[in-house]
Coordinates of C-alpha atoms in Angstrom, one line a residue:
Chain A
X295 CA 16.0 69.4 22.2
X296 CA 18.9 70.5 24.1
X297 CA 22.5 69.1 25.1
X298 CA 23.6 69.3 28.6
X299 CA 26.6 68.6 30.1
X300 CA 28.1 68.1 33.5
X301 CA 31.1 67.3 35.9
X302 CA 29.9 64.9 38.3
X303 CA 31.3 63.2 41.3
X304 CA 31.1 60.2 42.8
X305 CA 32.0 57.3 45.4
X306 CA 32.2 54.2 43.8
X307 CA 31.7 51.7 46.7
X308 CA 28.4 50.9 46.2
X309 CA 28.1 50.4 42.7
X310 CA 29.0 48.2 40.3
X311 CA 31.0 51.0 38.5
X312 CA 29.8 53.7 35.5
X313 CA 27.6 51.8 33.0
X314 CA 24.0 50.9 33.1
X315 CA 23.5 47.3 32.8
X316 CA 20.2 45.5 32.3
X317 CA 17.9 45.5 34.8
X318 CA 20.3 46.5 37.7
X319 CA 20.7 50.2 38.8
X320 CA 23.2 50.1 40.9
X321 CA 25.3 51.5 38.4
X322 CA 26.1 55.6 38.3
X323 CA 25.1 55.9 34.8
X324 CA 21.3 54.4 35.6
X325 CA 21.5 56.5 39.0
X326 CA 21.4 59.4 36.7
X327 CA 19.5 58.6 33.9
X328 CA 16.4 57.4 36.4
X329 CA 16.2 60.7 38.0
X330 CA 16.9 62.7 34.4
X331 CA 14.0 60.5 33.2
X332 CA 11.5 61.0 36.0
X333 CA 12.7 65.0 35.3
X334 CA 11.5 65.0 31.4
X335 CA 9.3 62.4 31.8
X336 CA 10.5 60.6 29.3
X337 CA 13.3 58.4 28.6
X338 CA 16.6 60.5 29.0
X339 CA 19.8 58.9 28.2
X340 CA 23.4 59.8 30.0
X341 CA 26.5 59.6 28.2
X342 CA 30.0 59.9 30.1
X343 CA 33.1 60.7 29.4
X344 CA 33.9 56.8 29.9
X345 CA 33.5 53.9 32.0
X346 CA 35.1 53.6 35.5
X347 CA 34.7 50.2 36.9
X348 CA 32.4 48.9 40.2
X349 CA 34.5 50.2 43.3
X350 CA 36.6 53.3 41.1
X351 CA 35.9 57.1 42.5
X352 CA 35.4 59.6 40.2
X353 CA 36.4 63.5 41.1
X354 CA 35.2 65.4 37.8
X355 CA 33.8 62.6 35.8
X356 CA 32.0 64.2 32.3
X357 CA 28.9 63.1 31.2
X358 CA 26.0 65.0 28.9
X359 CA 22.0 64.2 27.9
X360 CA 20.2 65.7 25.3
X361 CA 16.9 66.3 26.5
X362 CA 13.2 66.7 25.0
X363 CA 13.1 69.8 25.9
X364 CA 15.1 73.2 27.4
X365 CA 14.8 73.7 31.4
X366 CA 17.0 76.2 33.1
X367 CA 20.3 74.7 33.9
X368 CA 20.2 75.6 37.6
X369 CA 17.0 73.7 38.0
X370 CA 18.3 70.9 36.4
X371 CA 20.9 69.9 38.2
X372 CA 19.7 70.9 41.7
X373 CA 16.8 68.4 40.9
X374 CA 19.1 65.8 40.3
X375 CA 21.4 66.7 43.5
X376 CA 17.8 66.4 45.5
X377 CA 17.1 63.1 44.5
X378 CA 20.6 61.2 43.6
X379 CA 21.8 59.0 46.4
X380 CA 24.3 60.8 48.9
X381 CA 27.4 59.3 47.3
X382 CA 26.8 61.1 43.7
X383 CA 27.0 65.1 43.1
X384 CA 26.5 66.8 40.1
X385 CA 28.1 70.4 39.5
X386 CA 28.6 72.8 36.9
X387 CA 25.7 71.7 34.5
X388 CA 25.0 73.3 31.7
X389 CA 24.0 74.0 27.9
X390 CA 26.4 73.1 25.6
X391 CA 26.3 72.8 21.5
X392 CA 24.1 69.9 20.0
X393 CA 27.5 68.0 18.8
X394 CA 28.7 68.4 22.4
X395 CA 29.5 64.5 23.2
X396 CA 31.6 63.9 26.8
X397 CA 32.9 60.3 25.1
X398 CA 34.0 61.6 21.4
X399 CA 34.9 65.0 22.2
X400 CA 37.5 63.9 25.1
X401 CA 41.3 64.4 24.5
X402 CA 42.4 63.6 27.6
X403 CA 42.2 62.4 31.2
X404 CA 43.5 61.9 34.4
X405 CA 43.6 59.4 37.1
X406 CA 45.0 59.1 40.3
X407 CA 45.8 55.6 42.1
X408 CA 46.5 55.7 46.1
X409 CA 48.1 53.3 47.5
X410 CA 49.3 52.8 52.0
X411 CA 51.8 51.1 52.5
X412 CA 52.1 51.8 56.2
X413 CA 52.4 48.6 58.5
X414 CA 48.9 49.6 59.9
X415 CA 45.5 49.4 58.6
X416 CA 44.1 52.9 57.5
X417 CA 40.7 53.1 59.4
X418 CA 39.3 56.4 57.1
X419 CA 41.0 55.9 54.2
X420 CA 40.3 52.1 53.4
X421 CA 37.1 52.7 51.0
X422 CA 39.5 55.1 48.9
X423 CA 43.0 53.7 48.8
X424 CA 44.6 50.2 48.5
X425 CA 46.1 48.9 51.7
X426 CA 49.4 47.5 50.8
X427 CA 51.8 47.0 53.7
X428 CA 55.2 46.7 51.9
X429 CA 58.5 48.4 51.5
X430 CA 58.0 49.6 47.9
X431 CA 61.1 50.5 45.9
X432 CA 60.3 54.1 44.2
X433 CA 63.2 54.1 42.4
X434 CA 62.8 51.1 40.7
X435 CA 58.9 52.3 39.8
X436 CA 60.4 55.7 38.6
X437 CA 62.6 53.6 36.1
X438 CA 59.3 51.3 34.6
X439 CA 57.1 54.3 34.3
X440 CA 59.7 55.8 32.4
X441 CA 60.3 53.3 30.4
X442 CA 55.3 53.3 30.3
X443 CA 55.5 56.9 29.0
X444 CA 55.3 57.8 25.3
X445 CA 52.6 56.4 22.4
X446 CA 52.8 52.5 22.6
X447 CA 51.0 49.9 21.9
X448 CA 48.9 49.0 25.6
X449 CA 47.8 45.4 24.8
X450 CA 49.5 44.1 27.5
X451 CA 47.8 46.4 29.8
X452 CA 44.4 45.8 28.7
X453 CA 41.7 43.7 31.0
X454 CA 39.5 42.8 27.8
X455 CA 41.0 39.7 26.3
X456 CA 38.3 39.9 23.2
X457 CA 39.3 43.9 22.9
X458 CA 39.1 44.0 18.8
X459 CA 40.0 47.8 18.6
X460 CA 43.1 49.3 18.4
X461 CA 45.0 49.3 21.4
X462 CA 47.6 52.2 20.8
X463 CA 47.4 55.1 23.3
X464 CA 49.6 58.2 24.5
X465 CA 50.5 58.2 28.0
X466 CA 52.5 61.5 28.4
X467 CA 52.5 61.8 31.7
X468 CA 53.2 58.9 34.7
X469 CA 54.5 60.3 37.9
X470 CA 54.9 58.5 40.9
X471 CA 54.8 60.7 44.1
X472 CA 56.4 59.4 47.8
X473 CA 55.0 60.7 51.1
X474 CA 55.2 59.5 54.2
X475 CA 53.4 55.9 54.3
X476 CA 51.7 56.6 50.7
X477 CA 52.7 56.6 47.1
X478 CA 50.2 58.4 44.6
X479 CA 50.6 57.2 41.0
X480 CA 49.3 60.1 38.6
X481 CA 48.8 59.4 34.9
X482 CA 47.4 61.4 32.2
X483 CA 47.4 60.3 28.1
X484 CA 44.7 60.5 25.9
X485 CA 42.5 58.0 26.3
X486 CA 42.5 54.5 28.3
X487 CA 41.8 50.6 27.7
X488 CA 39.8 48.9 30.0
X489 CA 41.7 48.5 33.4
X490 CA 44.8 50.1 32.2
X491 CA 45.3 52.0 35.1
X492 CA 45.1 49.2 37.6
X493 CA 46.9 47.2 35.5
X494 CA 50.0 49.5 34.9
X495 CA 49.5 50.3 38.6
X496 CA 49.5 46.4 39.9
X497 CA 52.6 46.4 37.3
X498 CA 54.4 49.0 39.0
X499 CA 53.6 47.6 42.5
X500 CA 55.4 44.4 41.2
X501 CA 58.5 46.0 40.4
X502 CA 58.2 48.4 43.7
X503 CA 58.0 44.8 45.3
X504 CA 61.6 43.7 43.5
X505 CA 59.0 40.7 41.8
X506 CA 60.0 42.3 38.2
X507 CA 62.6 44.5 36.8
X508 CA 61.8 47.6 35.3
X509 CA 63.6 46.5 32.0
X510 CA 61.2 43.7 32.5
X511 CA 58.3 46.0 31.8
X512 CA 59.3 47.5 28.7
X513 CA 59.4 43.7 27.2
X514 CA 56.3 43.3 28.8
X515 CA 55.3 46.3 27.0
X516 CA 56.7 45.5 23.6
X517 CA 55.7 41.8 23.7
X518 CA 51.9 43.0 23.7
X519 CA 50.8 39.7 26.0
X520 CA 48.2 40.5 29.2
X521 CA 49.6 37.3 30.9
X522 CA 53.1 39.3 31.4
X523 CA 52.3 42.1 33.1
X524 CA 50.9 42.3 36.7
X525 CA 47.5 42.0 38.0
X526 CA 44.9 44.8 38.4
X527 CA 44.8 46.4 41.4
X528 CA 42.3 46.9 43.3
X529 CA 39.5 49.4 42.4
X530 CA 39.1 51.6 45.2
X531 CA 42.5 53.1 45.3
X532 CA 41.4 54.7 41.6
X533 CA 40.5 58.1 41.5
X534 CA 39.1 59.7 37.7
X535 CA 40.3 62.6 38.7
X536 CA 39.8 64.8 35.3
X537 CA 38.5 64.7 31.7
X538 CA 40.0 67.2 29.1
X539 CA 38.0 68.7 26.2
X540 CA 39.2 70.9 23.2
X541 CA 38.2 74.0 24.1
X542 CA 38.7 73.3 27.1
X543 CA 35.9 74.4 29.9
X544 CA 35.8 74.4 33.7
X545 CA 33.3 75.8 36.1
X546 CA 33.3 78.5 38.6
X547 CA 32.4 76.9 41.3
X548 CA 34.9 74.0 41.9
X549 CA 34.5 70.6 43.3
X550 CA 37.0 68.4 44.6
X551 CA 38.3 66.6 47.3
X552 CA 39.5 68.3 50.6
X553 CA 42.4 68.0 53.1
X554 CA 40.2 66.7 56.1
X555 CA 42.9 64.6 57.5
Chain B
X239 CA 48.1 40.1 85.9
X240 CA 49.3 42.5 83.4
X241 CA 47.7 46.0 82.3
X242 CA 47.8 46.9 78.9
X243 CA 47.0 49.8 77.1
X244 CA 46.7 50.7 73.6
X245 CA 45.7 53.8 71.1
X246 CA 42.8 52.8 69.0
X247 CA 41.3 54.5 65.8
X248 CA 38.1 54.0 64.8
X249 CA 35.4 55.0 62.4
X250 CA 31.9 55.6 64.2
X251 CA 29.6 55.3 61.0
X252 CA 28.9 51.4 61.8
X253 CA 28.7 51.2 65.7
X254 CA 26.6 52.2 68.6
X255 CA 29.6 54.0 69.8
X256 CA 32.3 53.4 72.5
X257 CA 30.3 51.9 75.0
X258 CA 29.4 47.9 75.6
X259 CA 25.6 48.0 75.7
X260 CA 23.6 44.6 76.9
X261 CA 23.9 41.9 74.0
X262 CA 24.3 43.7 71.4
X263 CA 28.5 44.0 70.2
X264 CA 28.3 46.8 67.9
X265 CA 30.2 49.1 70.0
X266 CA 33.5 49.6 69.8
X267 CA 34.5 48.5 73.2
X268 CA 32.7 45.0 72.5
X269 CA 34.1 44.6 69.4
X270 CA 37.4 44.9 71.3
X271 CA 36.5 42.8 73.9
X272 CA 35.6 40.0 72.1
X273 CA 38.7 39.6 70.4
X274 CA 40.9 40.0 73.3
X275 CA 38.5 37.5 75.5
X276 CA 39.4 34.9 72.8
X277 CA 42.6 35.7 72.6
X278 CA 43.6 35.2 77.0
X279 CA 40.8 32.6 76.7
X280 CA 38.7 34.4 79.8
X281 CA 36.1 37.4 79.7
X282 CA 38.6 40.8 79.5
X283 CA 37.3 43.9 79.8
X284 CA 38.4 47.1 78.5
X285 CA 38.0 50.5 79.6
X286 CA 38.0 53.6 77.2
X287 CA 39.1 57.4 78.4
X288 CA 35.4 58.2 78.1
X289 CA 32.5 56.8 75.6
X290 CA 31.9 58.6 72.2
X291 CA 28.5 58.7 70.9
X292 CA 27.0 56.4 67.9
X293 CA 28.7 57.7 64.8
X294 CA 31.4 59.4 66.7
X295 CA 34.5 59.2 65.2
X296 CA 38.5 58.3 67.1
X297 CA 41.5 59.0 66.1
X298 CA 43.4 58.5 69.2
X299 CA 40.9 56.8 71.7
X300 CA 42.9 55.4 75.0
X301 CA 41.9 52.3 76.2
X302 CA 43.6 49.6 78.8
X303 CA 42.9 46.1 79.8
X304 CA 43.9 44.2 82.7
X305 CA 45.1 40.6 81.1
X306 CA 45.2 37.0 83.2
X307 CA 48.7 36.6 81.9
X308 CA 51.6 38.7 80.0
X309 CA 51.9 38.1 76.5
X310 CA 54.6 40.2 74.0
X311 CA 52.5 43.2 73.8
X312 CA 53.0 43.5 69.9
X313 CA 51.5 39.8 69.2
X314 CA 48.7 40.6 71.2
X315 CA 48.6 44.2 68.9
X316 CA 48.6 42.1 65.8
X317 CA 46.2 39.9 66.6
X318 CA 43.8 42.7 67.8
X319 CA 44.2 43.8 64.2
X320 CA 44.0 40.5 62.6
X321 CA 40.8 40.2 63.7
X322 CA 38.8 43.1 64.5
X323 CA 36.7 44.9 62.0
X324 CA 38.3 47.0 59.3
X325 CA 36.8 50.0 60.8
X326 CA 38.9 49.9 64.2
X327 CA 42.6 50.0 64.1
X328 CA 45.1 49.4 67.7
X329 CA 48.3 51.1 67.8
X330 CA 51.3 51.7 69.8
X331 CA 50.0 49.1 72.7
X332 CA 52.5 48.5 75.2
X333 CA 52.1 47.0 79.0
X334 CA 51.8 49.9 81.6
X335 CA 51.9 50.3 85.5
X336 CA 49.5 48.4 87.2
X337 CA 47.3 51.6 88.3
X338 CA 47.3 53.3 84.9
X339 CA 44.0 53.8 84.0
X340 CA 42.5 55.0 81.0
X341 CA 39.6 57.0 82.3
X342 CA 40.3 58.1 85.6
X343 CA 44.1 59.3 85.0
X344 CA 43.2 61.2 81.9
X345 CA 43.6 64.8 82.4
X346 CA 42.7 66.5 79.4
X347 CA 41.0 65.6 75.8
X348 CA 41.0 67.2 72.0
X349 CA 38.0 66.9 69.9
X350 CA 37.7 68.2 66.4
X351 CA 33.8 69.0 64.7
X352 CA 34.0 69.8 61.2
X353 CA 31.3 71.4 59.3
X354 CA 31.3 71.9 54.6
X355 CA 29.4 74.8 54.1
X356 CA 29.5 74.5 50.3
X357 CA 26.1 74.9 48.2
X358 CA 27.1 71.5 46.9
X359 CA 26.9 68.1 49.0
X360 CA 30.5 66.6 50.0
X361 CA 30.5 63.1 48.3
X362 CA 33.9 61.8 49.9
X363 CA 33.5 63.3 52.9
X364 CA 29.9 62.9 53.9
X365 CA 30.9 60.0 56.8
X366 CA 32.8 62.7 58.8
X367 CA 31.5 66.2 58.1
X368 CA 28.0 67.9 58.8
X369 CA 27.2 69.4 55.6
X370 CA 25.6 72.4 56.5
X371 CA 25.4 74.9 53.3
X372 CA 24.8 78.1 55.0
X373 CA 26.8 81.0 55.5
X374 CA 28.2 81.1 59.1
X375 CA 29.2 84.2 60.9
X376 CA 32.9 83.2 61.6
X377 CA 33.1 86.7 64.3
X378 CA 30.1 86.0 65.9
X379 CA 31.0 82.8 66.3
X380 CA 34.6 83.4 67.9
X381 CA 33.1 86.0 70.5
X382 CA 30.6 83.3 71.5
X383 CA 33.6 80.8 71.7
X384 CA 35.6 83.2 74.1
X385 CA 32.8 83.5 76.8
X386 CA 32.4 79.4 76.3
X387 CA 36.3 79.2 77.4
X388 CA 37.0 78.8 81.0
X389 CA 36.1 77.0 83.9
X390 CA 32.1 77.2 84.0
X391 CA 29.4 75.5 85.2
X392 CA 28.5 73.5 81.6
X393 CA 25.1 72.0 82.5
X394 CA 23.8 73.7 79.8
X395 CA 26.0 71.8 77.1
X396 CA 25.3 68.5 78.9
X397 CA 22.9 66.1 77.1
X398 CA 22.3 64.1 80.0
X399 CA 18.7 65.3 81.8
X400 CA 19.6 62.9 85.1
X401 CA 23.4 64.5 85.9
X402 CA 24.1 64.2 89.5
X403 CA 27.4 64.7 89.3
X404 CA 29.5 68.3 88.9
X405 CA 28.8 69.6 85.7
X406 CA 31.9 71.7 85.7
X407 CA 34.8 71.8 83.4
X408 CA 37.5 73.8 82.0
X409 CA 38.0 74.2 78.3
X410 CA 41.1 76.2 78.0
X411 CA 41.1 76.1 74.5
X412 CA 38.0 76.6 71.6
X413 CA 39.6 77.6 68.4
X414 CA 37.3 78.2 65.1
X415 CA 39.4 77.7 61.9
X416 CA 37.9 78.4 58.5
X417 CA 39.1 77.0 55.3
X418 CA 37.4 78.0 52.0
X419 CA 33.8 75.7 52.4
X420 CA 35.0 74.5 56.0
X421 CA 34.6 75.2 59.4
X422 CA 36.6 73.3 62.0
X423 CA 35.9 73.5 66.1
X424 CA 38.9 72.6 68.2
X425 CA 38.5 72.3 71.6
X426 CA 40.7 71.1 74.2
X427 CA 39.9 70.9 78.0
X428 CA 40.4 68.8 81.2
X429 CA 37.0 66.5 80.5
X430 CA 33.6 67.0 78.6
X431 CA 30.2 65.8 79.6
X432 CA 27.9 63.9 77.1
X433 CA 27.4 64.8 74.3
X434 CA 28.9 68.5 75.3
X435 CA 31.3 69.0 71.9
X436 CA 28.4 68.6 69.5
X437 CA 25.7 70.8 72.1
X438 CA 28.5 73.3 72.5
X439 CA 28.8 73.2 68.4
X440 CA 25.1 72.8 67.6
X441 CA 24.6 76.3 69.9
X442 CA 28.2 78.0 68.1
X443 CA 26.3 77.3 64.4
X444 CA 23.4 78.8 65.7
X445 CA 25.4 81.9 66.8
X446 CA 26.8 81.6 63.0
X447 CA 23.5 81.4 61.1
X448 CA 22.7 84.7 63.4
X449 CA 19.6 82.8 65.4
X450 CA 21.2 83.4 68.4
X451 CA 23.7 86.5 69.9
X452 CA 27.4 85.7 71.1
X453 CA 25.6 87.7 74.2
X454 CA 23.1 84.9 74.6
X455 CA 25.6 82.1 74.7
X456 CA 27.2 83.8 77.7
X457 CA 23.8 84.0 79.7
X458 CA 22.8 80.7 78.5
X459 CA 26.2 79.3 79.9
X460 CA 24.9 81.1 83.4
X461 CA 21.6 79.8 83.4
X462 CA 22.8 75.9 83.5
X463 CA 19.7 75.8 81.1
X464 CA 19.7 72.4 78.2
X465 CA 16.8 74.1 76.8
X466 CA 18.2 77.6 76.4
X467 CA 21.5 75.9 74.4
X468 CA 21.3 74.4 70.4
X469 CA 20.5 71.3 69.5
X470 CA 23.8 68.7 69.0
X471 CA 25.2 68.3 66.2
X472 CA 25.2 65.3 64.1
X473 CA 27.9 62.8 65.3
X474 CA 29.6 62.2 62.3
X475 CA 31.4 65.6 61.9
X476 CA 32.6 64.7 65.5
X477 CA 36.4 63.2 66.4
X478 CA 38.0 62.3 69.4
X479 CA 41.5 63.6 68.7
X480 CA 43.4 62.8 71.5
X481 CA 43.6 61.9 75.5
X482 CA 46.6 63.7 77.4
X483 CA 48.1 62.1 80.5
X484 CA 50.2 62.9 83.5
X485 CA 53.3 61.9 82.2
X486 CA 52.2 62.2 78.4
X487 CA 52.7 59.1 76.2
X488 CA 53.2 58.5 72.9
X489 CA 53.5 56.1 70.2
X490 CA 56.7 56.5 67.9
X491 CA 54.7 55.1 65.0
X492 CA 52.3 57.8 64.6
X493 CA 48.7 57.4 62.9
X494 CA 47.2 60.0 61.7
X495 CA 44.3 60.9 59.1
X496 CA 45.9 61.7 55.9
X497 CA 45.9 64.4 53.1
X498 CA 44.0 62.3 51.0
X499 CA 42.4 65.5 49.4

């Protein structure tokens, strides 16, 4: 047995998001464990860092396998880059210890929400960013994310109304960044509830829309109740841009996306 | 009668390219067509600066249209964009001189190839690049560009075996920028045959992998020989920048690809 681990990116148009679900593999996760398996020839299961849901991108997504047996790691992951589909790339795999798990051993990660709010369509951008053509009011959105930051209790920003588990969660880091016809919401904390992201970011677009007040958002955030705060928007503006692990580890030969346009 | 004429971005990945061909509307130009001939409630036709290929991609495509009666030229914008694909975006239409036409008073064009030479596959990028993970020979590749710039006798870099008409053009302008994992191919000149960007980039990458001399580019250019040149290159690395006219125009609301990555 060995435990491998690996960044891997992904477009997540076509599927419906990370995790493997019955019979269907158009998920990432089954993507992956279908060629790992045809690989060891036997069953090999994936585990990543977490779920991202159908539509979300992923940059340096996490994920690790233990499998039946060693196989050089350069091998490995140059099989699964020759028979993934186009939209999936696996880099920097490799050996890591046996208690090595991309889920538990995560401290942190990153996402990255895109959003256009110029009056005209973007032709190039539209499977990666949300399309909203509005004034939005950065100021305002400064003020809620302020108010977002720090280790609170995220109920109200959850997507899973039967979510039994504790709900607490450090953001420490929620910056909203202005350029010319885009605004690029960047949040970092140590772990996330289901649709958080696009929750606190459909939030945010509410008050950038003068539709709440940021005080408005710290009630929301201290009353604890879903039905308050804004809906999620849309997947494919949601980037999973990083995972963190303690030590931390990186590879050489880095992945990510480019400035084409 | 009223002549309109518009900038138009589109992405290539979905369409036969610019060109209206027979009964089938998945070109770009039929796309537009249709909704404009709904709109003015007779047949319209609209004429492009020059086609692109299948797969080709625009970012500033000029097109005009000769309408049966004047309408506000930004409702008839907004309803171009109401209902055309996602994948084709009009801007900056306004109503011109009666003789302005797209094709024939264009006097110059940009194009922009771009080619990821990373070991790994480009997962975000894989609509508009030719991945090509080889090392290219950036020198070898400029000195082959300079004896390409000029006023020449292209026939070599035209794709169409029945030309009859002059095959020559000046390119005054073939730059090769490299980024780290990227090579991009500007060229600007006063009109390009078919499918001349991606023959004259096919034969430069062939130069780069070092299967053919800068030397050889020069006596190929002489001979007027298709055979002697590279293949094309794939079309979806391939965008039509912009068109220059005599006065230029341009829209104050500028579209542009974006710094996504």
């Amino acid at each position: 047995m060995a435990n491998y681990r690996f960044f891997v990116s992904y477009e997540g148009t076509r599927y419906n998001g990370w995790q493997r679900q019955g019979n269907t593999d158009q998920t990432v996760q089954g993507k992956l464990e279908a060629v790992l398996t045809r690989l060891f020839g036997v069953l090999v299961e994936v585990d990543g860092s977490g779920r991202t849901d159908a539509g979300v991108h992923a940059l340096g997504q996490v994920a690790n396998f233990h499998a039946p047996q060693r196989k050089d790691a350069a091998k490995i992951q140059e099989y699964l880059n020759q028979y993934l589909p186009k939209d999936i790339c696996i880099y920097g795999l490799e050996e890591t210890h046996e208690r090595f798990h991309s889920r538990l051993s995560a401290v942190g990660k990153t996402y990255c929400y895109r959003i256009i709010t110029d009056r005209l369509r973007p032709v190039f951008e539209q499977r990666f960013v949300w399309w909203l053509p509005e004034r939005l009011d950065k100021n305002a959105m400064d003020q809620a994310a302020g108010y977002l930051v720090g280790t609170h209790d995220y109920a109200a920003f959850c997507g899973n109304p039967k979510m039994k588990k504790n709900t607490v969660r450090t953001i420490d880091r929620l910056d909203i960044q202005e350029t010319e016809g885009m605004i690029q919401i960047l949040v970092h904390g140590d772990g996330f509830l289901q649709n958080m992201v696009r929750i606190l970011t459909g939030t945010l677009v509410e008050v950038g829309l003068g539709q709440k007040s940021a005080e408005e958002v710290q009630r929301i955030l201290a009353a604890g109740i879903r039905a308050m705060a804004g809906p999620a928007a849309p997947p494919q503006g949601l980037f999973l841009e990083s995972v963190d692990y303690d030590p931390p580890f990186l590879f050489r030969e880095g992945r990510g996306r480019r400035n084409l346009w």
